[in-house]
């Protein structure tokens, strides 16, 4: 069921406001399509940008047409010239051999889009106190926070993956000071939800300065001054410490929407594997990939890391960098094309 996008929660709009258009299939579809770099049409760019931007009942504070035009111009230039950051040179993706789970390139994978979007969020917060959208909704965010706390038993006791005892009670003194990193934190509300669960050593990073400024303002307003927020790009991180827990709610999805998303996802896993402590956990929430697709991506990363991308049958297991622990099983499910699935998945991995 990859590719069914859950619309983030929004503030109520005045009566008569036209509904927000949804993301076009070429952008929202993951797990299908060629995964190539075909450019979206002008209409698709406009619809995609509108569906991911923040609207408050007071209207936009930026010139939307200019914002979309700027982001589309950057996307077109990147796609036409393949002028991607040199950091991706070791992981250049083979355009002739795309993974079937790849997502088409989109402006939503570009920093320029998110810088503009969070500038608008910040202006709306400063003028009206609006916090912005909660990606995947408040219910998913709260579920992730509670479930992440339950995973702390694994760090201490090594509970077998998928074991029902993962749901057992966790004592706050066991985990409260675990260092937690939320990558691509956006407005930082997931960290606030984790703080409410008893976590005290919390750090959020985002490559958008506007996002970090918004997150800091919201944390101060809501009484969570102890949460640390830093401007940092997970693909080229400057962090020099390790964390017991790393959370990601939608960041890997956005990275995959870059025109060279396949290569950048590999860079993502390389960076995350260096930031999480051995025995620590990584919690990924995605609306673009199923649990099985994320498991396959982690396995492929291990194979690439250890130089065993092609192995003869019977050559033995590949050394693991991450092992699958469990996934959230309480999200609502739907039937589509005879297949049952959910609109969002949350999967946990342990660093070996």
Short mmCIF file of C-alpha atoms in Angstrom, two decimals:
data_model
loop_
_atom_site.label_atom_id
_atom_site.label_comp_id
_atom_site.label_asym_id
_atom_site.label_seq_id
_atom_site.Cartn_x
_atom_site.Cartn_y
_atom_site.Cartn_z
CA UNK A 1 0.00 0.00 0.00
CA UNK A 2 2.95 2.31 -0.45
CA UNK A 3 2.09 5.57 -2.09
CA UNK A 4 -1.16 6.36 -0.30
CA UNK A 5 -0.43 9.72 1.26
CA UNK A 6 -2.07 10.74 4.50
CA UNK A 7 -2.99 14.40 4.44
CA UNK A 8 -1.53 16.29 7.45
CA UNK A 9 -3.91 17.80 9.94
CA UNK A 10 -4.85 21.40 9.23
CA UNK A 11 -6.65 24.17 11.02
CA UNK A 12 -10.31 24.54 10.24
CA UNK A 13 -10.91 26.85 7.30
CA UNK A 14 -13.67 29.42 7.03
CA UNK A 15 -16.91 28.37 5.35
CA UNK A 16 -16.65 28.73 1.62
CA UNK A 17 -12.89 28.10 1.45
CA UNK A 18 -12.16 25.77 -1.48
CA UNK A 19 -10.68 22.40 -0.47
CA UNK A 20 -6.96 21.92 -0.75
CA UNK A 21 -6.00 19.87 -3.84
CA UNK A 22 -4.30 16.53 -3.22
CA UNK A 23 -0.86 15.47 -4.35
CA UNK A 24 -0.84 14.11 -7.90
CA UNK A 25 -0.21 10.41 -8.36
CA UNK A 26 3.14 11.06 -10.00
CA UNK A 27 4.39 12.58 -6.76
CA UNK A 28 2.46 10.59 -4.17
CA UNK A 29 2.99 7.18 -5.76
CA UNK A 30 5.79 5.20 -4.21
CA UNK A 31 6.44 1.59 -4.98
CA UNK A 32 5.05 2.07 -8.46
CA UNK A 33 6.19 3.88 -11.54
CA UNK A 34 9.59 3.98 -13.14
CA UNK A 35 11.30 6.08 -10.52
CA UNK A 36 12.81 8.15 -13.30
CA UNK A 37 13.45 11.86 -13.46
CA UNK A 38 10.61 13.02 -15.70
CA UNK A 39 9.63 16.55 -14.85
CA UNK A 40 6.15 17.20 -13.52
CA UNK A 41 3.93 19.48 -15.54
CA UNK A 42 3.34 23.07 -14.45
CA UNK A 43 -0.08 22.08 -13.13
CA UNK A 44 1.37 19.20 -11.16
CA UNK A 45 4.02 21.46 -9.64
CA UNK A 46 1.38 23.94 -8.57
CA UNK A 47 -0.89 21.26 -7.10
CA UNK A 48 1.99 19.52 -5.30
CA UNK A 49 3.30 22.75 -3.85
CA UNK A 50 -0.16 23.83 -2.75
CA UNK A 51 -0.92 20.50 -1.09
CA UNK A 52 2.26 20.55 1.00
CA UNK A 53 2.22 24.22 1.93
CA UNK A 54 0.74 25.51 5.14
CA UNK A 55 -2.52 27.42 5.01
CA UNK A 56 -4.02 29.17 7.96
CA UNK A 57 -7.42 30.77 8.20
CA UNK A 58 -5.63 34.06 7.68
CA UNK A 59 -4.29 33.09 4.28
CA UNK A 60 -0.77 32.89 2.90
CA UNK A 61 1.87 35.38 3.97
CA UNK A 62 4.08 34.74 0.93
CA UNK A 63 3.62 35.21 -2.78
CA UNK A 64 2.72 31.62 -3.68
CA UNK A 65 3.29 32.02 -7.41
CA UNK A 66 6.80 33.28 -6.79
CA UNK A 67 7.53 30.53 -4.26
CA UNK A 68 6.38 27.79 -6.61
CA UNK A 69 8.25 29.34 -9.52
CA UNK A 70 11.48 29.55 -7.53
CA UNK A 71 11.26 25.93 -6.40
CA UNK A 72 10.31 24.68 -9.87
CA UNK A 73 13.24 26.58 -11.40
CA UNK A 74 15.67 24.90 -9.00
CA UNK A 75 14.15 21.49 -9.69
CA UNK A 76 14.35 21.97 -13.44
CA UNK A 77 17.97 23.07 -13.24
CA UNK A 78 18.92 20.14 -11.03
CA UNK A 79 17.20 17.61 -13.24
CA UNK A 80 18.50 19.02 -16.51
CA UNK A 81 22.12 19.24 -15.46
CA UNK A 82 22.25 16.42 -12.88
CA UNK A 83 24.25 18.93 -10.88
CA UNK A 84 23.90 17.22 -7.52
CA UNK A 85 26.16 17.77 -4.50
CA UNK A 86 29.55 16.13 -4.75
CA UNK A 87 28.85 14.23 -1.54
CA UNK A 88 26.67 11.91 -3.60
CA UNK A 89 29.48 10.97 -5.97
CA UNK A 90 30.23 7.70 -4.19
CA UNK A 91 26.59 6.66 -4.42
CA UNK A 92 25.58 7.76 -7.90
CA UNK A 93 22.39 5.99 -8.89
CA UNK A 94 22.20 4.10 -12.16
CA UNK A 95 19.36 5.69 -14.10
CA UNK A 96 19.13 2.55 -16.25
CA UNK A 97 18.52 0.37 -13.21
CA UNK A 98 16.08 2.17 -10.96
CA UNK A 99 14.57 0.46 -7.95
CA UNK A 100 10.86 -0.19 -8.49
CA UNK A 101 10.19 1.49 -5.14
CA UNK A 102 11.77 4.77 -6.22
CA UNK A 103 9.62 7.90 -6.27
CA UNK A 104 9.70 10.42 -9.09
CA UNK A 105 11.74 13.56 -8.46
CA UNK A 106 9.76 16.48 -7.10
CA UNK A 107 10.32 19.98 -5.80
CA UNK A 108 9.31 18.59 -2.41
CA UNK A 109 12.76 17.01 -2.26
CA UNK A 110 14.52 20.38 -2.52
CA UNK A 111 15.69 22.55 0.36
CA UNK A 112 14.57 25.70 -1.44
CA UNK A 113 10.96 24.52 -1.24
CA UNK A 114 11.13 23.79 2.49
CA UNK A 115 12.97 27.01 3.25
CA UNK A 116 10.12 28.93 1.61
CA UNK A 117 7.46 26.80 3.29
CA UNK A 118 8.91 27.23 6.78
CA UNK A 119 9.40 30.95 6.21
CA UNK A 120 5.66 31.10 5.65
CA UNK A 121 5.01 28.95 8.73
CA UNK A 122 7.20 31.20 10.82
CA UNK A 123 5.44 34.34 9.59
CA UNK A 124 2.05 32.79 10.37
CA UNK A 125 3.26 31.84 13.86
CA UNK A 126 4.59 35.32 14.56
CA UNK A 127 1.40 36.97 13.36
CA UNK A 128 -1.25 34.52 14.52
CA UNK A 129 0.36 31.88 16.77
CA UNK A 130 -0.28 29.10 14.27
CA UNK A 131 2.03 26.09 14.81
CA UNK A 132 1.84 24.71 11.28
CA UNK A 133 0.90 21.24 10.16
CA UNK A 134 1.48 17.98 11.99
CA UNK A 135 2.67 15.58 9.35
CA UNK A 136 0.57 12.40 9.31
CA UNK A 137 -1.68 13.91 11.99
CA UNK A 138 -1.61 14.31 15.76
CA UNK A 139 -2.80 10.74 16.37
CA UNK A 140 0.16 9.27 14.47
CA UNK A 141 2.57 11.63 16.23
CA UNK A 142 1.29 10.64 19.66
CA UNK A 143 1.37 6.95 18.71
CA UNK A 144 5.00 7.27 17.62
CA UNK A 145 5.94 8.96 20.89
CA UNK A 146 4.27 6.33 23.10
CA UNK A 147 5.56 3.44 20.98
CA UNK A 148 9.11 4.81 20.97
CA UNK A 149 9.06 4.80 24.77
CA UNK A 150 8.00 1.15 24.73
CA UNK A 151 11.02 0.31 22.59
CA UNK A 152 13.38 1.36 25.36
CA UNK A 153 12.98 -2.10 26.91
CA UNK A 154 14.84 -3.44 23.88
CA UNK A 155 17.84 -1.20 24.46
CA UNK A 156 18.10 -2.60 27.99
CA UNK A 157 16.92 -6.16 27.60
CA UNK A 158 17.30 -7.19 23.98
CA UNK A 159 13.70 -8.34 23.52
CA UNK A 160 13.36 -10.48 20.38
CA UNK A 161 11.96 -8.60 17.39
CA UNK A 162 8.19 -8.73 17.13
CA UNK A 163 7.78 -9.97 20.73
CA UNK A 164 4.56 -8.84 22.39
CA UNK A 165 6.52 -7.90 25.51
CA UNK A 166 7.65 -4.83 23.58
CA UNK A 167 4.39 -3.36 24.86
CA UNK A 168 5.31 -3.90 28.50
CA UNK A 169 5.61 -0.99 30.88
CA UNK A 170 8.84 1.00 30.81
CA UNK A 171 10.07 2.74 33.94
CA UNK A 172 10.87 6.39 33.37
CA UNK A 173 14.19 6.26 35.22
CA UNK A 174 15.30 3.68 32.66
CA UNK A 175 15.02 5.90 29.61
CA UNK A 176 14.45 9.51 30.65
CA UNK A 177 18.01 10.62 29.94
CA UNK A 178 18.51 8.61 26.76
CA UNK A 179 19.84 11.02 24.10
CA UNK A 180 17.20 11.30 21.36
CA UNK A 181 17.70 12.88 17.92
CA UNK A 182 14.78 13.82 15.66
CA UNK A 183 16.10 14.31 12.11
CA UNK A 184 14.21 16.71 9.86
CA UNK A 185 12.36 17.89 12.95
CA UNK A 186 10.35 20.63 11.18
CA UNK A 187 8.26 22.41 13.80
CA UNK A 188 9.61 20.10 16.52
CA UNK A 189 6.22 18.93 17.77
CA UNK A 190 7.26 15.25 17.81
CA UNK A 191 9.97 16.14 20.32
CA UNK A 192 7.37 17.87 22.47
CA UNK A 193 5.30 14.68 22.36
CA UNK A 194 8.36 12.66 23.41
CA UNK A 195 9.02 15.10 26.26
CA UNK A 196 5.48 14.46 27.50
CA UNK A 197 6.38 10.75 27.63
CA UNK A 198 9.28 11.49 30.00
CA UNK A 199 12.27 11.92 27.66
CA UNK A 200 14.51 14.79 28.78
CA UNK A 201 17.60 14.67 26.54
CA UNK A 202 16.08 15.75 23.23
CA UNK A 203 17.67 17.25 20.11
CA UNK A 204 16.04 18.22 16.83
CA UNK A 205 17.85 19.03 13.58
CA UNK A 206 16.69 20.38 10.25
CA UNK A 207 18.50 21.86 7.26
CA UNK A 208 15.99 24.71 7.12
CA UNK A 209 16.85 27.63 9.39
CA UNK A 210 13.21 28.70 9.30
CA UNK A 211 12.11 25.31 10.63
CA UNK A 212 14.57 25.51 13.52
CA UNK A 213 13.52 29.04 14.42
CA UNK A 214 9.86 27.98 14.37
CA UNK A 215 10.60 24.88 16.49
CA UNK A 216 12.46 26.96 19.07
CA UNK A 217 9.64 29.48 19.29
CA UNK A 218 7.02 26.77 19.70
CA UNK A 219 9.06 24.94 22.34
CA UNK A 220 9.48 28.15 24.33
CA UNK A 221 5.80 28.98 24.05
CA UNK A 222 4.74 25.48 25.13
CA UNK A 223 7.16 25.22 28.05
CA UNK A 224 9.79 22.88 26.53
CA UNK A 225 12.85 25.13 26.70
CA UNK A 226 15.16 22.19 27.42
CA UNK A 227 14.76 20.76 23.91
CA UNK A 228 17.79 21.60 21.78
CA UNK A 229 17.36 22.59 18.13
CA UNK A 230 20.22 22.81 15.61
CA UNK A 231 20.50 23.65 11.93
CA UNK A 232 22.03 20.52 10.39
CA UNK A 233 21.64 18.51 7.18
CA UNK A 234 21.38 14.79 7.93
CA UNK A 235 23.07 14.02 4.60
CA UNK A 236 26.12 16.10 5.52
CA UNK A 237 25.78 16.16 9.28
CA UNK A 238 28.22 18.07 11.46
CA UNK A 239 27.06 16.32 14.64
CA UNK A 240 29.93 14.65 16.49
CA UNK A 241 27.99 12.64 19.06
CA UNK A 242 25.87 9.50 19.10
CA UNK A 243 22.28 8.95 20.21
CA UNK A 244 20.38 6.09 21.80
CA UNK A 245 17.28 6.85 19.74
CA UNK A 246 16.84 8.49 16.34
CA UNK A 247 13.37 9.35 15.07
CA UNK A 248 12.30 10.34 11.57
CA UNK A 249 8.74 11.31 10.68
CA UNK A 250 8.63 12.03 6.94
CA UNK A 251 12.25 13.08 6.39
CA UNK A 252 13.29 9.95 4.49
CA UNK A 253 10.16 10.44 2.36
CA UNK A 254 11.20 13.99 1.46
CA UNK A 255 14.78 12.92 0.71
CA UNK A 256 13.43 10.28 -1.65
CA UNK A 257 11.61 13.01 -3.59
CA UNK A 258 14.87 14.68 -4.58
CA UNK A 259 15.68 14.15 -8.30
CA UNK A 260 18.53 11.88 -7.17
CA UNK A 261 16.60 10.46 -4.26
CA UNK A 262 17.91 6.93 -4.59
CA UNK A 263 21.50 8.02 -4.03
CA UNK A 264 20.54 10.42 -1.25
CA UNK A 265 18.64 7.71 0.63
CA UNK A 266 21.87 5.69 0.73
CA UNK A 267 23.65 8.75 2.11
CA UNK A 268 20.86 9.05 4.67
CA UNK A 269 21.36 5.51 5.98
CA UNK A 270 25.13 5.99 6.05
CA UNK A 271 24.72 9.08 8.21
CA UNK A 272 22.09 7.57 10.51
CA UNK A 273 24.19 4.44 11.02
CA UNK A 274 27.03 6.65 12.26
CA UNK A 275 24.84 8.72 14.58
CA UNK A 276 23.04 5.95 16.48
CA UNK A 277 24.84 4.07 19.25
CA UNK A 278 25.37 0.30 18.92
CA UNK A 279 22.27 -1.19 20.46
CA UNK A 280 20.34 2.04 19.90
CA UNK A 281 17.18 2.25 17.82
CA UNK A 282 15.97 4.12 14.75
CA UNK A 283 12.24 4.77 14.36
CA UNK A 284 11.11 5.61 10.81
CA UNK A 285 7.59 6.84 10.00
CA UNK A 286 6.74 6.93 6.30
CA UNK A 287 3.78 7.40 3.99
CA UNK A 288 5.77 6.66 0.83
CA UNK A 289 7.07 3.20 1.74
CA UNK A 290 5.64 0.06 3.28
CA UNK A 291 7.24 -1.84 6.12
CA UNK A 292 8.57 -4.45 3.71
CA UNK A 293 10.05 -1.78 1.44
CA UNK A 294 11.88 -0.20 4.37
CA UNK A 295 13.18 -3.59 5.48
CA UNK A 296 14.45 -4.23 1.95
CA UNK A 297 16.11 -0.82 1.82
CA UNK A 298 17.95 -1.47 5.09
CA UNK A 299 19.03 -4.90 3.89
CA UNK A 300 20.28 -3.45 0.61
CA UNK A 301 22.25 -0.83 2.54
CA UNK A 302 23.96 -3.56 4.57
CA UNK A 303 24.84 -5.44 1.39
CA UNK A 304 26.28 -2.32 -0.19
CA UNK A 305 28.14 -1.38 2.97
CA UNK A 306 29.85 -4.75 3.19
CA UNK A 307 30.48 -5.07 -0.54
CA UNK A 308 28.10 -7.99 -0.98
CA UNK A 309 25.45 -6.54 -3.25
CA UNK A 310 25.58 -9.66 -5.42
CA UNK A 311 25.97 -12.89 -3.50
CA UNK A 312 25.93 -16.46 -4.71
CA UNK A 313 23.16 -18.61 -3.33
CA UNK A 314 24.27 -20.29 -0.14
CA UNK A 315 27.15 -17.85 0.44
CA UNK A 316 25.85 -17.13 3.92
CA UNK A 317 23.98 -14.23 5.55
CA UNK A 318 25.00 -10.63 5.03
CA UNK A 319 26.37 -8.87 8.10
CA UNK A 320 23.64 -6.64 9.49
CA UNK A 321 24.01 -2.96 10.26
CA UNK A 322 20.43 -2.74 11.48
CA UNK A 323 18.04 -5.46 12.55
CA UNK A 324 14.29 -5.15 12.31
CA UNK A 325 12.61 -4.90 15.70
CA UNK A 326 8.91 -4.30 15.13
CA UNK A 327 6.38 -1.98 13.52
CA UNK A 328 3.31 -0.14 14.76
CA UNK A 329 0.35 -2.47 14.32
CA UNK A 330 -2.46 -0.17 15.46
CA UNK A 331 -2.79 2.17 12.49
CA UNK A 332 -6.13 1.90 10.65
CA UNK A 333 -5.99 -0.28 7.54
CA UNK A 334 -7.79 -0.06 4.22
CA UNK A 335 -8.29 -2.39 1.27
CA UNK A 336 -7.03 -1.28 -2.13
CA UNK A 337 -6.81 -3.51 -5.19
CA UNK A 338 -7.41 -6.55 -3.05
CA UNK A 339 -4.47 -5.71 -0.78
CA UNK A 340 -4.79 -4.58 2.83
CA UNK A 341 -2.50 -1.86 4.09
CA UNK A 342 -2.29 1.39 6.00
CA UNK A 343 -1.70 4.92 4.84
CA UNK A 344 1.37 5.28 7.05
CA UNK A 345 3.85 2.89 8.60
CA UNK A 346 6.26 3.20 11.53
CA UNK A 347 9.15 0.74 11.68
CA UNK A 348 11.89 0.33 14.28
CA UNK A 349 15.43 -0.93 13.67
CA UNK A 350 18.24 -1.63 16.13
CA UNK A 351 21.86 -0.72 15.36
CA UNK A 352 24.06 -3.80 15.51
#
